[in-house]
Structures are given as C-alpha cells and as structure tokens.
Short mmCIF file of N, CA, C and O in Angstrom, two decimals:
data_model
loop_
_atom_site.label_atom_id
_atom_site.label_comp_id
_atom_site.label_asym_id
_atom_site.label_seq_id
_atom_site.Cartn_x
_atom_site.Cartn_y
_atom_site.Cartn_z
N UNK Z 1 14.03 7.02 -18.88
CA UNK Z 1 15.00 7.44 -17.87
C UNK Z 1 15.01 8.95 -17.72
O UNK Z 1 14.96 9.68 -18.71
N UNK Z 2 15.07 9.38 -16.58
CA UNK Z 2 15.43 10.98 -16.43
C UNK Z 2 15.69 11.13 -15.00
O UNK Z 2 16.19 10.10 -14.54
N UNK Z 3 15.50 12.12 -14.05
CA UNK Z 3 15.96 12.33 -12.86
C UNK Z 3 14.93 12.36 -11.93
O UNK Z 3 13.78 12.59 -12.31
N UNK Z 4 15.15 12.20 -10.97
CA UNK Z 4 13.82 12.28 -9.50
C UNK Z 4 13.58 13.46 -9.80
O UNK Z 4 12.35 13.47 -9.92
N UNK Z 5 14.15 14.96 -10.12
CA UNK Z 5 12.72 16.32 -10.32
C UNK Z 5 12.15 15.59 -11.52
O UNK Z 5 11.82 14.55 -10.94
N UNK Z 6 11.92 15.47 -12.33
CA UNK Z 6 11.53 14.70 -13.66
C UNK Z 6 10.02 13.89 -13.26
O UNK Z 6 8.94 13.90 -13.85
N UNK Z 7 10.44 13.19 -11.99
CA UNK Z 7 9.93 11.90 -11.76
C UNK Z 7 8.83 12.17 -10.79
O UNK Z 7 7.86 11.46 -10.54
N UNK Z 8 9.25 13.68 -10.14
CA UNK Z 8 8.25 14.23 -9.23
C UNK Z 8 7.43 14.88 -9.96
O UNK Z 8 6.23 14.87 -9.69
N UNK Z 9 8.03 15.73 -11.28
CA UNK Z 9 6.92 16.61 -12.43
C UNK Z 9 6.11 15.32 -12.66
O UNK Z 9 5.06 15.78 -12.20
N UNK Z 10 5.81 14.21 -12.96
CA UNK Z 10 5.48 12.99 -13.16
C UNK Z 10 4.28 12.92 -12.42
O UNK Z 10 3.14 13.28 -12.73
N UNK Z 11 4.77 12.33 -11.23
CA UNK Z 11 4.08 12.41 -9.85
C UNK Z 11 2.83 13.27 -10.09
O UNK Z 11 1.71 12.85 -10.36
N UNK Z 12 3.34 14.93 -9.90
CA UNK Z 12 2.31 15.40 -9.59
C UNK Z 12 1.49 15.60 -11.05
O UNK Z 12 0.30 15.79 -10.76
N UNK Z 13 1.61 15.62 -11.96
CA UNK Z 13 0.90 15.79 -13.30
C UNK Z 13 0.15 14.24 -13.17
O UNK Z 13 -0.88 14.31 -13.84
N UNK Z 14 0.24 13.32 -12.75
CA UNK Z 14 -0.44 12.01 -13.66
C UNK Z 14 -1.41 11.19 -11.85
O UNK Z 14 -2.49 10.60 -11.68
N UNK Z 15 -0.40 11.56 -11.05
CA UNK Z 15 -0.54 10.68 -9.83
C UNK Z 15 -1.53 11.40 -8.80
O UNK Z 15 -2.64 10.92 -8.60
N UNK Z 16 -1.03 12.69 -8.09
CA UNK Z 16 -1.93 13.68 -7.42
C UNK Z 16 -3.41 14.47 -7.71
O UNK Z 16 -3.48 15.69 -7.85
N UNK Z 17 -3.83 14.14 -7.74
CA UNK Z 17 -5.21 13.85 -7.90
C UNK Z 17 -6.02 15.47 -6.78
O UNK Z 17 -7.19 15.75 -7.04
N UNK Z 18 -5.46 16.12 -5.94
CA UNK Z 18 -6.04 16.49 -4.62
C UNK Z 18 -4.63 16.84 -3.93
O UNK Z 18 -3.60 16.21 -3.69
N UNK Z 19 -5.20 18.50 -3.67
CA UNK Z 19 -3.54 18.77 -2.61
C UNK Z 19 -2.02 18.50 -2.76
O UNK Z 19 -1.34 17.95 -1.89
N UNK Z 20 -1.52 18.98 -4.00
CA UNK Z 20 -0.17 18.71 -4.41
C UNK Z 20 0.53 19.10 -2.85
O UNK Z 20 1.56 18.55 -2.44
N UNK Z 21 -0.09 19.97 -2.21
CA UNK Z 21 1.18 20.84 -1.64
C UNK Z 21 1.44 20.20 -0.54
O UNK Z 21 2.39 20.56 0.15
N UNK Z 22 0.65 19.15 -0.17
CA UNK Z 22 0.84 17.97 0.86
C UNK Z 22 1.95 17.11 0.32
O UNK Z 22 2.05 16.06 0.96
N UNK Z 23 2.66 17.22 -0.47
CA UNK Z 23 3.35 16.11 -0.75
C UNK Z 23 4.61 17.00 -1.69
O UNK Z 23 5.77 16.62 -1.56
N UNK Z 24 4.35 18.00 -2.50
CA UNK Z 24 5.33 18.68 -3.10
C UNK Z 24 5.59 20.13 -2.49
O UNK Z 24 4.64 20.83 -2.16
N UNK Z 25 6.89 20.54 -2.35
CA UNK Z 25 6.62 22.00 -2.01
C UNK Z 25 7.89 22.48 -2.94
O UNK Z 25 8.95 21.85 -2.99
N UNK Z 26 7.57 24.00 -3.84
CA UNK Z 26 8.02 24.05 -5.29
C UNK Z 26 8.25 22.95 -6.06
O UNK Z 26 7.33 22.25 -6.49
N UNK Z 27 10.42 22.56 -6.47
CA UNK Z 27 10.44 21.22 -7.38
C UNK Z 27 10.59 20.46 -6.44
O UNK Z 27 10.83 19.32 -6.84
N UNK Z 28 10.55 20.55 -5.35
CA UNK Z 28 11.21 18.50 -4.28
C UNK Z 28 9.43 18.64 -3.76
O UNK Z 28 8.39 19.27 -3.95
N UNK Z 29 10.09 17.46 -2.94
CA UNK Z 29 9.30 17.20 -1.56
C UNK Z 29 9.02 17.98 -0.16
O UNK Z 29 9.95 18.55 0.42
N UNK Z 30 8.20 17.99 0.17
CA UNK Z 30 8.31 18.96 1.55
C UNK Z 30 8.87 18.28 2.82
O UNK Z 30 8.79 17.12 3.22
N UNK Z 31 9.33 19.13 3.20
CA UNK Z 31 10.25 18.72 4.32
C UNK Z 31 9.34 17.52 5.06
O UNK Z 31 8.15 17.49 4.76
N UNK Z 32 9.94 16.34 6.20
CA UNK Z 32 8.60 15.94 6.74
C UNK Z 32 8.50 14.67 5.83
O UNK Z 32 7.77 13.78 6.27
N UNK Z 33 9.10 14.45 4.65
CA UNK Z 33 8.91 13.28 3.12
C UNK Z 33 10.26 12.78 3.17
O UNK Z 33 11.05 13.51 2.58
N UNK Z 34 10.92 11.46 3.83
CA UNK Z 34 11.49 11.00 3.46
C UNK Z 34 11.59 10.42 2.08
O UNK Z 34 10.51 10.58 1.52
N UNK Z 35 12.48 9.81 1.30
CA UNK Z 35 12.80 9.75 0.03
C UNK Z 35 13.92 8.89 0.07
O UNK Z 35 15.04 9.36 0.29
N UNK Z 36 13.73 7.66 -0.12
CA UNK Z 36 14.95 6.61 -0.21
C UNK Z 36 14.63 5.97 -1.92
O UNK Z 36 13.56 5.75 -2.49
N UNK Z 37 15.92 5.84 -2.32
CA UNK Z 37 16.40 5.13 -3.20
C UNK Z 37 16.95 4.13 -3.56
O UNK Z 37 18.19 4.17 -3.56
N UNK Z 38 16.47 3.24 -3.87
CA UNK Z 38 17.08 1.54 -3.75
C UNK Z 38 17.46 1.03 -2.08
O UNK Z 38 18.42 0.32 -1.77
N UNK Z 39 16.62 1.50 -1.30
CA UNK Z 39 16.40 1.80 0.85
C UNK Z 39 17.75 2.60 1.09
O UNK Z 39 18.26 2.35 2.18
N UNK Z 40 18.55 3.67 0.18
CA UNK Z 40 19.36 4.64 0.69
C UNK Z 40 18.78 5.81 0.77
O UNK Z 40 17.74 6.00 0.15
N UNK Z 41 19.40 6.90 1.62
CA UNK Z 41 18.79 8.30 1.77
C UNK Z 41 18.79 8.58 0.32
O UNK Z 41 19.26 7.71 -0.41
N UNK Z 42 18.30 9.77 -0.25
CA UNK Z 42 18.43 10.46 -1.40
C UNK Z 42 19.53 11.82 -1.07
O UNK Z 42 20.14 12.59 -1.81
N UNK Z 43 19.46 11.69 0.18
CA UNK Z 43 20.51 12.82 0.35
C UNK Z 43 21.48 12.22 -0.38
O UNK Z 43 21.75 12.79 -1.44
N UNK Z 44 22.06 11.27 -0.15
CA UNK Z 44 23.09 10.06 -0.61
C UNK Z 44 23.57 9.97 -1.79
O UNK Z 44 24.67 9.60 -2.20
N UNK Z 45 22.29 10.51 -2.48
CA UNK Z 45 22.12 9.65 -3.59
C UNK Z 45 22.20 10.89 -4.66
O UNK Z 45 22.04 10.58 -5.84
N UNK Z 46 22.48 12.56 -4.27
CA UNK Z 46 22.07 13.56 -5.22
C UNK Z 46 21.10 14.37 -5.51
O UNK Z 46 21.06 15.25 -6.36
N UNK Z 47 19.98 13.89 -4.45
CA UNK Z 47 18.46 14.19 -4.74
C UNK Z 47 18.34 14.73 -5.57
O UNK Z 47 19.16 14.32 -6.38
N UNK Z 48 17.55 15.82 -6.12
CA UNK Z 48 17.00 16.11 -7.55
C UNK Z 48 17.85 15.57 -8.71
O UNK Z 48 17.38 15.51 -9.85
N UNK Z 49 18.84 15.26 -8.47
CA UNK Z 49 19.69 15.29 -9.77
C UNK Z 49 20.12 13.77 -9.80
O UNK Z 49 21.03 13.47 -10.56
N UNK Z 50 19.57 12.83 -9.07
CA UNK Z 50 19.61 11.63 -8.81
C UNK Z 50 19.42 10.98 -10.50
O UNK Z 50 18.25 11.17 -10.81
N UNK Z 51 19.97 10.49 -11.32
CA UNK Z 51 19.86 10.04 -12.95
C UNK Z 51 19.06 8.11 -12.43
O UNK Z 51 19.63 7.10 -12.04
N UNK Z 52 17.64 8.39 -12.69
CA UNK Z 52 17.19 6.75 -12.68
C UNK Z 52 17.38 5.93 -13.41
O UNK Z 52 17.31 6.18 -14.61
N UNK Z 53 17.70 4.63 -12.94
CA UNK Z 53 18.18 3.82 -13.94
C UNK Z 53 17.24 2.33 -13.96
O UNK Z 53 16.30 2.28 -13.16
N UNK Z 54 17.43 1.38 -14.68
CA UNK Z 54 16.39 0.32 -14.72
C UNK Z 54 16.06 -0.36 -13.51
O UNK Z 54 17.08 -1.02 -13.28
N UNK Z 55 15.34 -0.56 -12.71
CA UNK Z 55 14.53 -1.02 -11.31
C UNK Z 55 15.21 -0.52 -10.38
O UNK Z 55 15.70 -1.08 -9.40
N UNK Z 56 15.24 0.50 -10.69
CA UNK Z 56 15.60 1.41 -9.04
C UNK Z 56 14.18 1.22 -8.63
O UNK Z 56 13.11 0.82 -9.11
N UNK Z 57 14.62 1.65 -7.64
CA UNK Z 57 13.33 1.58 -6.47
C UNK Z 57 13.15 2.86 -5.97
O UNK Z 57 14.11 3.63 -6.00
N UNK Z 58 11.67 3.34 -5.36
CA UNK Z 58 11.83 5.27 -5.12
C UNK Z 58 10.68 4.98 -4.49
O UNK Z 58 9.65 4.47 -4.91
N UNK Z 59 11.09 5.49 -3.05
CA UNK Z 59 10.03 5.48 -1.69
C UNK Z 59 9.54 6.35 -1.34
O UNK Z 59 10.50 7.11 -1.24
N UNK Z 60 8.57 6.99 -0.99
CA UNK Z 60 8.51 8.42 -0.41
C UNK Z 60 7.45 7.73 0.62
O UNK Z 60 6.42 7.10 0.37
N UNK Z 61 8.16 8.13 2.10
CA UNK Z 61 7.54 7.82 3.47
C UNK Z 61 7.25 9.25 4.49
O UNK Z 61 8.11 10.09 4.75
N UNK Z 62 6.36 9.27 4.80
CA UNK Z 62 5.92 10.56 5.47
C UNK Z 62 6.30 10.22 6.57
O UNK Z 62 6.24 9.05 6.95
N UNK Z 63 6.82 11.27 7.33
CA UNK Z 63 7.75 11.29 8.99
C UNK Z 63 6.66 12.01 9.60
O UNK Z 63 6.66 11.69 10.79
N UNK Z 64 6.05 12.54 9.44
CA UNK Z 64 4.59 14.03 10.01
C UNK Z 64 3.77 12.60 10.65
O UNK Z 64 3.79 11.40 10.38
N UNK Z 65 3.23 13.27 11.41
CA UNK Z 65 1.92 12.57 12.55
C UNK Z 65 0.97 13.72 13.21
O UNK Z 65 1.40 14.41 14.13
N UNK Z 66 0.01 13.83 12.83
CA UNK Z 66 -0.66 14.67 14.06
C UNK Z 66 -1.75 13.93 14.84
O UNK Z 66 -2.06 12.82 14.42
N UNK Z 67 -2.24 14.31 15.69
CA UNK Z 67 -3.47 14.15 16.19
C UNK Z 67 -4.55 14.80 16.30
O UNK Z 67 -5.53 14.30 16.85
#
C-alpha cells in the first residue's frame, strides 16, 4: 500500500521502458492524462495523496489526439 505519487515512482522505474515525459511530467501526470480511480476523477479522490487500498482500480486514459 502507499499513494498514487508512490505508484507513479513505480510506473516509471519498472513500467516505462521509452519517453517517461510522454506520460509523466515532474511527480504527476501531464496534463492531457486523465486518471480515474475506482471510474472516479482523481481530482475527487486527492490525487497524489490518494492512500491505495486493496483492488482499487487506477486508469490512466490519454485525452491528446493528433494527426
């Protein structure tokens, strides 16, 4: 257990592979990265300081499109 920054140090140490900065910008997400929690905003929810607990659920959906 620990918090969504926690969970994003996570993320990018084990998961990101190529281009953190597409997906992290400093400790959050970059703008553009929705972020729902159990399908609520994370605004909602505390974001960084959000405390996870057993089967939460943690979405990160990109809103950006180009052509």
């Amino acid at each position: 257990p620990g918090d969504i920054r926690n969970l994003l140090k996570w993320i990018k140490q084990n998961l990101l592979k190529e281009r953190p900065e597409l997906f992290l910008q400093g400790e959050s997400v970059r703008p553009g990265i929705l972020v729902l929690i159990n399908e609520a905003d994370w605004e909602l929810m505390g974001e960084l300081d959000y405390k996870l607990q057993d089967q939460d659920n943690v979405l990160f959906i990109s809103t950006l499109h180009g052509g």
